[in-house]
Coordinates of C-alpha atoms in Angstrom, one line a residue:
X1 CA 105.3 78.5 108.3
X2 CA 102.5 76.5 110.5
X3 CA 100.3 78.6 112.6
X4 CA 100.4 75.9 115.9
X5 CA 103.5 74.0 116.2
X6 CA 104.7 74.0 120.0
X7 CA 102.4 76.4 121.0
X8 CA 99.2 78.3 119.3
X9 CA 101.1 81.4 118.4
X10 CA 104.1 80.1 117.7
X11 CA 103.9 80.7 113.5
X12 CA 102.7 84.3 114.4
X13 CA 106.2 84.7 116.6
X14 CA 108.1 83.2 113.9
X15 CA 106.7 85.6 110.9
X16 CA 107.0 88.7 113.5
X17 CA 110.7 87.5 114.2
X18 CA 111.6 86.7 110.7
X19 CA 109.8 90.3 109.2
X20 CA 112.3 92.5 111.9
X21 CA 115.4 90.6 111.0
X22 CA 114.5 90.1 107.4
X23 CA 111.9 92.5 106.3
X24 CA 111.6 91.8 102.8
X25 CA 111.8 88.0 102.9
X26 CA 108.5 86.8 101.8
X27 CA 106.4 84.7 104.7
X28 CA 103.2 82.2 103.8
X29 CA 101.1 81.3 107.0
X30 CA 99.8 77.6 106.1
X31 CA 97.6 76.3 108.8
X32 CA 94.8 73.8 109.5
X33 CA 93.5 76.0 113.3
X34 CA 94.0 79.1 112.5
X35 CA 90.6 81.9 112.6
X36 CA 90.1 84.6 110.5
X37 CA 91.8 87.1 113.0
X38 CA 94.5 85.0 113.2
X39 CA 95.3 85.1 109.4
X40 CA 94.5 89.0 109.8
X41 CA 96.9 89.0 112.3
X42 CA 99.7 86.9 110.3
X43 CA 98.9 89.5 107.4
X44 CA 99.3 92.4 109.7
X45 CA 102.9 91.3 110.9
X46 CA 103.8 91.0 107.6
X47 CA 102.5 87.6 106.0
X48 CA 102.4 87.7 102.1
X49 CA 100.1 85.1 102.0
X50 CA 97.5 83.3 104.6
X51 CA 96.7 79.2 103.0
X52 CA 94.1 77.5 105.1
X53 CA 95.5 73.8 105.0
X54 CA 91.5 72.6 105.2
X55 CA 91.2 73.7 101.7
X56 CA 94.6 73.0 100.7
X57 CA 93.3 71.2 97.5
X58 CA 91.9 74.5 96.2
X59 CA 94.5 76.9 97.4
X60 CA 97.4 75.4 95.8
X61 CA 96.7 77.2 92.4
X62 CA 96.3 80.0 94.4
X63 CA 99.5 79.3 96.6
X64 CA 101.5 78.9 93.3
X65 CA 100.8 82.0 92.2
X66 CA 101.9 83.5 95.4
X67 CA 105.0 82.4 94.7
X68 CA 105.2 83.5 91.1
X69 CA 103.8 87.0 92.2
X70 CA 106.6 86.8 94.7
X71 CA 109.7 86.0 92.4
X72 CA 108.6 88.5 90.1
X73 CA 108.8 91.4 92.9
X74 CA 111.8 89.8 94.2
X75 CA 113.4 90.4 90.5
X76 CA 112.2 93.4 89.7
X77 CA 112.8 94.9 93.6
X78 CA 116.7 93.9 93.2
X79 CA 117.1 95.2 89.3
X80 CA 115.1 98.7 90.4
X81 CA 117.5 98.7 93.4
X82 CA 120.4 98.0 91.2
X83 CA 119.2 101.4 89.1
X84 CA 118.8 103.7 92.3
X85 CA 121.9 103.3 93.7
X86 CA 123.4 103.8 90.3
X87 CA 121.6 107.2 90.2
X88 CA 122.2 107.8 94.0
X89 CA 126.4 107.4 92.9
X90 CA 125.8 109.8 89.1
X91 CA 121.8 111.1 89.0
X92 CA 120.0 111.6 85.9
X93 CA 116.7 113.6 86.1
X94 CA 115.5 111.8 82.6
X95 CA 116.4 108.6 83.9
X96 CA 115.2 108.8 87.8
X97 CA 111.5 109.9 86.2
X98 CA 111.3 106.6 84.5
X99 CA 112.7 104.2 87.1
X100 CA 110.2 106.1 89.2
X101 CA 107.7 104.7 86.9
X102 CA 108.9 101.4 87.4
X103 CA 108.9 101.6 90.9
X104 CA 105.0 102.7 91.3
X105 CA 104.1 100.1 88.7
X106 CA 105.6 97.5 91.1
X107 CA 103.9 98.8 94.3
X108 CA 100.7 98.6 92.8
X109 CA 101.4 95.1 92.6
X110 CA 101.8 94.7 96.5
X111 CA 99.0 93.8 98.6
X112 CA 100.4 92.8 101.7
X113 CA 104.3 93.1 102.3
X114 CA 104.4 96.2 104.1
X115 CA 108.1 96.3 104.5
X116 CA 109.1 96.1 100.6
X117 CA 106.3 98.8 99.5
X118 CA 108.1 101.1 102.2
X119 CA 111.3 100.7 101.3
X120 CA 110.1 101.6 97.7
X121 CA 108.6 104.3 98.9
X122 CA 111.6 105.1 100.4
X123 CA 113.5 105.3 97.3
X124 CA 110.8 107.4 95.4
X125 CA 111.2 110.1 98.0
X126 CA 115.3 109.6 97.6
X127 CA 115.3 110.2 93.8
X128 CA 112.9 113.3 94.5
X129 CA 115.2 114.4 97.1
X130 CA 117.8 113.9 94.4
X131 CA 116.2 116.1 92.0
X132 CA 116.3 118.5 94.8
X133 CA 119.5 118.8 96.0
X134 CA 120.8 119.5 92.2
X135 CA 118.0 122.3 92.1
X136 CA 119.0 124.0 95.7
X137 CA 121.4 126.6 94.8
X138 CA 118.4 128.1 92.5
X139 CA 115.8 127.3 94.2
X140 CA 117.2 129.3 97.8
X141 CA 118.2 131.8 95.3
X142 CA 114.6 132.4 94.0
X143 CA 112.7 132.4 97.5
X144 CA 115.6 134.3 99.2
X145 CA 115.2 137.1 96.7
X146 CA 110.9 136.7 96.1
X147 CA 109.0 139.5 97.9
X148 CA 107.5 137.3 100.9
X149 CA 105.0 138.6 103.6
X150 CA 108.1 139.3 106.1
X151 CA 111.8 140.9 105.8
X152 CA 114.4 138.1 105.9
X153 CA 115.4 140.0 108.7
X154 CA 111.9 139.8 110.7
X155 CA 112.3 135.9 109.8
X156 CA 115.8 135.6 111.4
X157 CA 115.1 136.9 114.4
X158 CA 112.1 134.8 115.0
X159 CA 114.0 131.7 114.3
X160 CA 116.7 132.7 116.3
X161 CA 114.2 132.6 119.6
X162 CA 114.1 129.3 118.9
X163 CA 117.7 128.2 118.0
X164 CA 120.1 130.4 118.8
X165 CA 122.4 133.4 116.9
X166 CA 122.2 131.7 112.8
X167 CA 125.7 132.1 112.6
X168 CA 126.8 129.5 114.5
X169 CA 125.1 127.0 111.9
X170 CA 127.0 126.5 108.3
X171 CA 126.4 129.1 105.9
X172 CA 124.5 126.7 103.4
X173 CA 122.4 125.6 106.6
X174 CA 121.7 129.6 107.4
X175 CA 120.7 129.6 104.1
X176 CA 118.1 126.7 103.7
X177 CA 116.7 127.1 106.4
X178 CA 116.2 131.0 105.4
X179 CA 114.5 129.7 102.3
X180 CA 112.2 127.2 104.3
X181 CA 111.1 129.9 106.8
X182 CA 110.1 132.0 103.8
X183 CA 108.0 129.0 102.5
X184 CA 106.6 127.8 105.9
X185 CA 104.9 132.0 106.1
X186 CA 104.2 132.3 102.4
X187 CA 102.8 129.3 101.3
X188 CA 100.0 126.8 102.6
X189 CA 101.3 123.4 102.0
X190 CA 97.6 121.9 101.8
X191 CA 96.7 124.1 98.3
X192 CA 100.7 123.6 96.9
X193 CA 102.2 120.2 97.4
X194 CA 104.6 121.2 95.4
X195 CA 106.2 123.7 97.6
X196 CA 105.4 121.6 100.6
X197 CA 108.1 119.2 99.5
X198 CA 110.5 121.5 98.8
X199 CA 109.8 122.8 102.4
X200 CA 110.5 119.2 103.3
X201 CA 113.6 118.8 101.6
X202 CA 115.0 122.5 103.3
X203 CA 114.4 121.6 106.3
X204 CA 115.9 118.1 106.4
X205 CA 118.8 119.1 104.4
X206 CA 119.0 122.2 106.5
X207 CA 120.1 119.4 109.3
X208 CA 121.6 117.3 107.1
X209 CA 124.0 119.6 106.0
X210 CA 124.7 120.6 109.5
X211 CA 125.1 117.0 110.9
X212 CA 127.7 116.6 108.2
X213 CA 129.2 119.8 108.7
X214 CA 130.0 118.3 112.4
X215 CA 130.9 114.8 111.6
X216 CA 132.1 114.6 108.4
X217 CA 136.5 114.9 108.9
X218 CA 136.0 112.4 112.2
X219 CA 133.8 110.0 110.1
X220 CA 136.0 110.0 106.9
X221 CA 138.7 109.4 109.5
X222 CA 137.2 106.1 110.9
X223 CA 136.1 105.1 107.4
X224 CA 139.3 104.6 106.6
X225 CA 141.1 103.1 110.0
X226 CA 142.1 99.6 110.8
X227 CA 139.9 100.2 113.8
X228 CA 136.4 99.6 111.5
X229 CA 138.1 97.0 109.3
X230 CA 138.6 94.9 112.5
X231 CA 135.1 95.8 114.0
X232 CA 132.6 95.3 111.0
X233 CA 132.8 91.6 110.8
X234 CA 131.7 91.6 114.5
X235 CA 129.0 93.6 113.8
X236 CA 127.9 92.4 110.4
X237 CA 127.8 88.9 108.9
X238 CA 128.1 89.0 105.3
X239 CA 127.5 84.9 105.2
X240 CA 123.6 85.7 106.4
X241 CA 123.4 89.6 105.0
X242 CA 122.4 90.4 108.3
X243 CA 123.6 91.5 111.8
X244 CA 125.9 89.4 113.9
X245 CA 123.8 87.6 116.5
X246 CA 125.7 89.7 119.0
X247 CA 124.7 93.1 117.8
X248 CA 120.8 91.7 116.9
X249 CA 120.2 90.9 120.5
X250 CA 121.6 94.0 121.7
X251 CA 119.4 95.7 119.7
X252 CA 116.5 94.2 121.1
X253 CA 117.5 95.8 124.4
X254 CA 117.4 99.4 123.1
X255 CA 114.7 100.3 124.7
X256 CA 113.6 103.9 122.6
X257 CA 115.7 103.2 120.0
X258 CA 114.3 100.2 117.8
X259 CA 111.3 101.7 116.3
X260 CA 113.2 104.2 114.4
X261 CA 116.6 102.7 113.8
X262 CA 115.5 99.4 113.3
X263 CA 117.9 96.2 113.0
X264 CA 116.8 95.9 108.8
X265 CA 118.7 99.6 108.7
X266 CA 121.4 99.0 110.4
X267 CA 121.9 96.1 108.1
X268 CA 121.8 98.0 105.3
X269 CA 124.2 100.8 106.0
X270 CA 126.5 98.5 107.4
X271 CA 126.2 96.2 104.3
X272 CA 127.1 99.6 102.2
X273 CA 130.2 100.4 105.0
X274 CA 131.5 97.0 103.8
X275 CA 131.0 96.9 100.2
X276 CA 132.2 100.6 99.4
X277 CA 134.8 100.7 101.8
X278 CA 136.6 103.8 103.1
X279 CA 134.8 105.3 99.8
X280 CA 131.4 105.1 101.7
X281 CA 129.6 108.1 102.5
X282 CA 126.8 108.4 105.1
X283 CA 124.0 110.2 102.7
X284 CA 120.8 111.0 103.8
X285 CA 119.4 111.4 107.2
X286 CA 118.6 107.8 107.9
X287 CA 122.3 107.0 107.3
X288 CA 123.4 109.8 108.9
X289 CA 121.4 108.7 112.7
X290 CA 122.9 104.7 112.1
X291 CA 126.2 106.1 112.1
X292 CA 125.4 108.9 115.4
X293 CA 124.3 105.8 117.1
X294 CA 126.4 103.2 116.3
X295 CA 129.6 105.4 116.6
X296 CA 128.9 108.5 118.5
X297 CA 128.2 107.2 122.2
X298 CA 130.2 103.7 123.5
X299 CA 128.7 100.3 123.2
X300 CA 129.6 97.0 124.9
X301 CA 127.7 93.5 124.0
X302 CA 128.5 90.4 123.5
X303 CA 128.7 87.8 120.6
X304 CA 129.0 84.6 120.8
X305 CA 131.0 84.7 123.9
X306 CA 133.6 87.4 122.7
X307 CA 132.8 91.1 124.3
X308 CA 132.7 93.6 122.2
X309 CA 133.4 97.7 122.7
X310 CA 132.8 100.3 120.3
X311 CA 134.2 103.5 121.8
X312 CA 133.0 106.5 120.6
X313 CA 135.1 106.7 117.7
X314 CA 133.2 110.1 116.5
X315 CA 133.7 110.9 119.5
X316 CA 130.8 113.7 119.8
X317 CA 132.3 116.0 122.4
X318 CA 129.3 118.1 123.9
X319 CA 127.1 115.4 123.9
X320 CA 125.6 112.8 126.8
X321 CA 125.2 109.5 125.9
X322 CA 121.1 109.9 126.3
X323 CA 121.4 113.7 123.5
X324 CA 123.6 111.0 121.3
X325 CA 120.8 108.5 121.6
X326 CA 117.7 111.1 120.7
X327 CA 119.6 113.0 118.2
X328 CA 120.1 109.6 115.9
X329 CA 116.7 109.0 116.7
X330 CA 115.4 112.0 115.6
X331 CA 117.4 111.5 112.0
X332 CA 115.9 109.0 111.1
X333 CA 112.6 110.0 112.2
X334 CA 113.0 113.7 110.5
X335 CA 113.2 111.3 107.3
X336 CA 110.1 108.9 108.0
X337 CA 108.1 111.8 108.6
X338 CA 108.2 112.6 104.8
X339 CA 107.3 109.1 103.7
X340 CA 103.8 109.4 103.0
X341 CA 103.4 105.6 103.5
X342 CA 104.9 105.7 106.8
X343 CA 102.6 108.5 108.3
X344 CA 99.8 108.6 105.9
X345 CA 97.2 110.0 108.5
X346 CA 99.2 113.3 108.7
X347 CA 98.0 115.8 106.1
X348 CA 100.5 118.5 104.7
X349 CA 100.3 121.5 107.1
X350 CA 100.8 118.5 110.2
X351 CA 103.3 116.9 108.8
X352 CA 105.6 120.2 108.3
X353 CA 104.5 121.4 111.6
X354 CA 105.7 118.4 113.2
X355 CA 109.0 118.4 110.6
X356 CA 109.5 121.9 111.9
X357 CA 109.4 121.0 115.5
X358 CA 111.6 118.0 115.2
X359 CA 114.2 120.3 113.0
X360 CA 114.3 122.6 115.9
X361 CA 115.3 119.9 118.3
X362 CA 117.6 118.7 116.5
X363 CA 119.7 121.6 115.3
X364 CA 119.9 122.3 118.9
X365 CA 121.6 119.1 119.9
X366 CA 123.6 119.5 117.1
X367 CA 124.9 123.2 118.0
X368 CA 126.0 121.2 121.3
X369 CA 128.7 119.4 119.5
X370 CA 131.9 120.7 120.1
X371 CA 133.7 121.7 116.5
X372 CA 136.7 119.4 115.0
X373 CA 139.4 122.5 115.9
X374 CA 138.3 121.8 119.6
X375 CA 139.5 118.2 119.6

């Protein structure tokens, strides 16, 4: 793109539009005006490249390159992609350390494209979260039973000023977040990163497994129903691999709601909904706040002149539309907090405080939701 067509900022508006519909499609600012805060600016918002059309002579080797160094991330972005979600669908701890090699080996080749090397990022911290979840069962076992500063006991009732009786959770969720209470006294997560992920982990898959524990029969319902066949083409275009112009726009309205469940992660779990089917799972917290919002509270927009209603097909009983809204918020947050690239100015101990805090909330907007037997 030019940096001054109709108006002086018009290239900057046109990378900043492109980068939240299409995040990892590659932008080059060529321009002739622009300053050196402008190209700053264009690199900010997500500009691979900045070409100054004054020297364009001496910037085309440099240009081609670009494009060369671009291609090549492109290609190896969509084969590691390919591998992930093969190890998402039947992991392999041998095989997820090497494609995590692969993966830091191409974001050391990123300079500027802020998007792609946070969606790898993103996938490091899934296969770790992988390794994880097929540790659990001996890892709760081992903290559970270790001699800790406090009596499980002494633990439970603290946490239970905070959330409630423990019993109305899951029993896997009373137990995780046992564990992670145990950690949180026990161990300082500055001096053993180790633990501090695994404190990570319990906590969000304490929720996790709670959210699921809630949704999981109504979702598997409406995976499966004429109603979602007939609705996803209205909300995703599979021609453009994006949203439908109806839903895009409406997004732009959320006021509260963008930041966190942006429109390029919406795309992608509806992309999964169609491609898998009624065999689709929402895994992961991310997933797991698109579908709250999307299908937990009532929507009504329009596209392209035909109105469309999505009407609470989880229907979250217990809930107000505004709880519905800041508990799929809070999903996806609880699962950017952990992304080291995201928040990299938060050191351990902060970034489990505030994990902690947002757990808390959200378990208790979760309790709200009336059980399946109640329907």
């Amino acid at each position: 793109t030019d940096l001054d067509m109709t108006h002086r900022t018009e290239g900057l508006d046109l990378i900043r539009e492109v980068k939240t519909r299409y995040p990892l499609m590659p932008v080059i600012l060529v321009s002739a005006v622009g300053t050196f805060e402008e190209g700053a600016k264009a690199q900010e918002l997500g500009a691979t490249s900045v070409i100054s059309k004054s020297r364009i002579d001496e910037e085309l080797e440099h240009l081609y390159a670009s494009l060369d160094e671009i291609f090549e991330q492109i290609a190896a972005h969509k084969t590691l992609k390919s591998k992930v979600d093969q190890l998402v669908t039947d992991f392999k701890p041998d095989q997820a350390v090497k494609i995590e090699e692969e993966i830091n080996q191409l974001i050391s080749t990123i300079q500027y494209d802020m998007a792609l090397k946070g969606e790898l990022f993103e996938w490091i911290s899934r296969l770790k979260d992988l390794k994880m979840a097929s540790d659990r069962a001996g890892f709760v076992q081992e903290v559970s039973t270790d001699a800790g500063r406090e009596s499980l006991a002494e633990i439970q009732a603290n946490l239970e000023k905070e959330i409630g009786p423990l019993d109305e959770f899951d029993p896997e969720t009373q137990a995780i977040l046992l564990a992670a209470e145990r950690m949180m006294n026990d161990v300082d997560p500055e001096t053993n990163t180790g633990w501090a992920r695994n404190l990570g982990f319990s906590y969000s898959f304490a929720v996790e497994n709670e959210v699921k524990n809630k949704i999981e029969k109504r979702f598997g319902k409406f995976i499966a129903s004429d109603d979602l066949r007939g609705l996803l083409p209205k909300l995703y275009d599979g021609s453009l691999d994006n949203l439908s112009l109806g839903l895009s726009r409406y997004f732009l309205l959320q006021k509260g709601i963008a930041d966190e469940i942006t429109q390029d992660l919406v795309r992608q779990i509806l992309e999964r909904m169609k491609k898998h089917g009624m065999k689709y799972k929402a895994d992961g917290l991310k997933a797991l706040g698109v579908v709250v919002f999307l299908f937990g509270r009532n929507h009504r927009f329009d596209n392209l002149g035909s109105p469309i209603e999505i009407n609470s097909p989880l229907n979250l009983r217990g809930l107000s539309e505004p709880e519905t809204n800041r508990l799929a918020v809070l999903l996806v947050r609880l699962q950017h907090i952990r992304n080291p690239f995201i928040h990299p100015e938060f050191s351990e101990r902060e970034k489990i405080g505030e994990m902690r805090k947002l757990v808390v909330e959200c378990l208790g907007l979760i309790k709200k939701i009336e059980n399946q037997s109640n329907r």
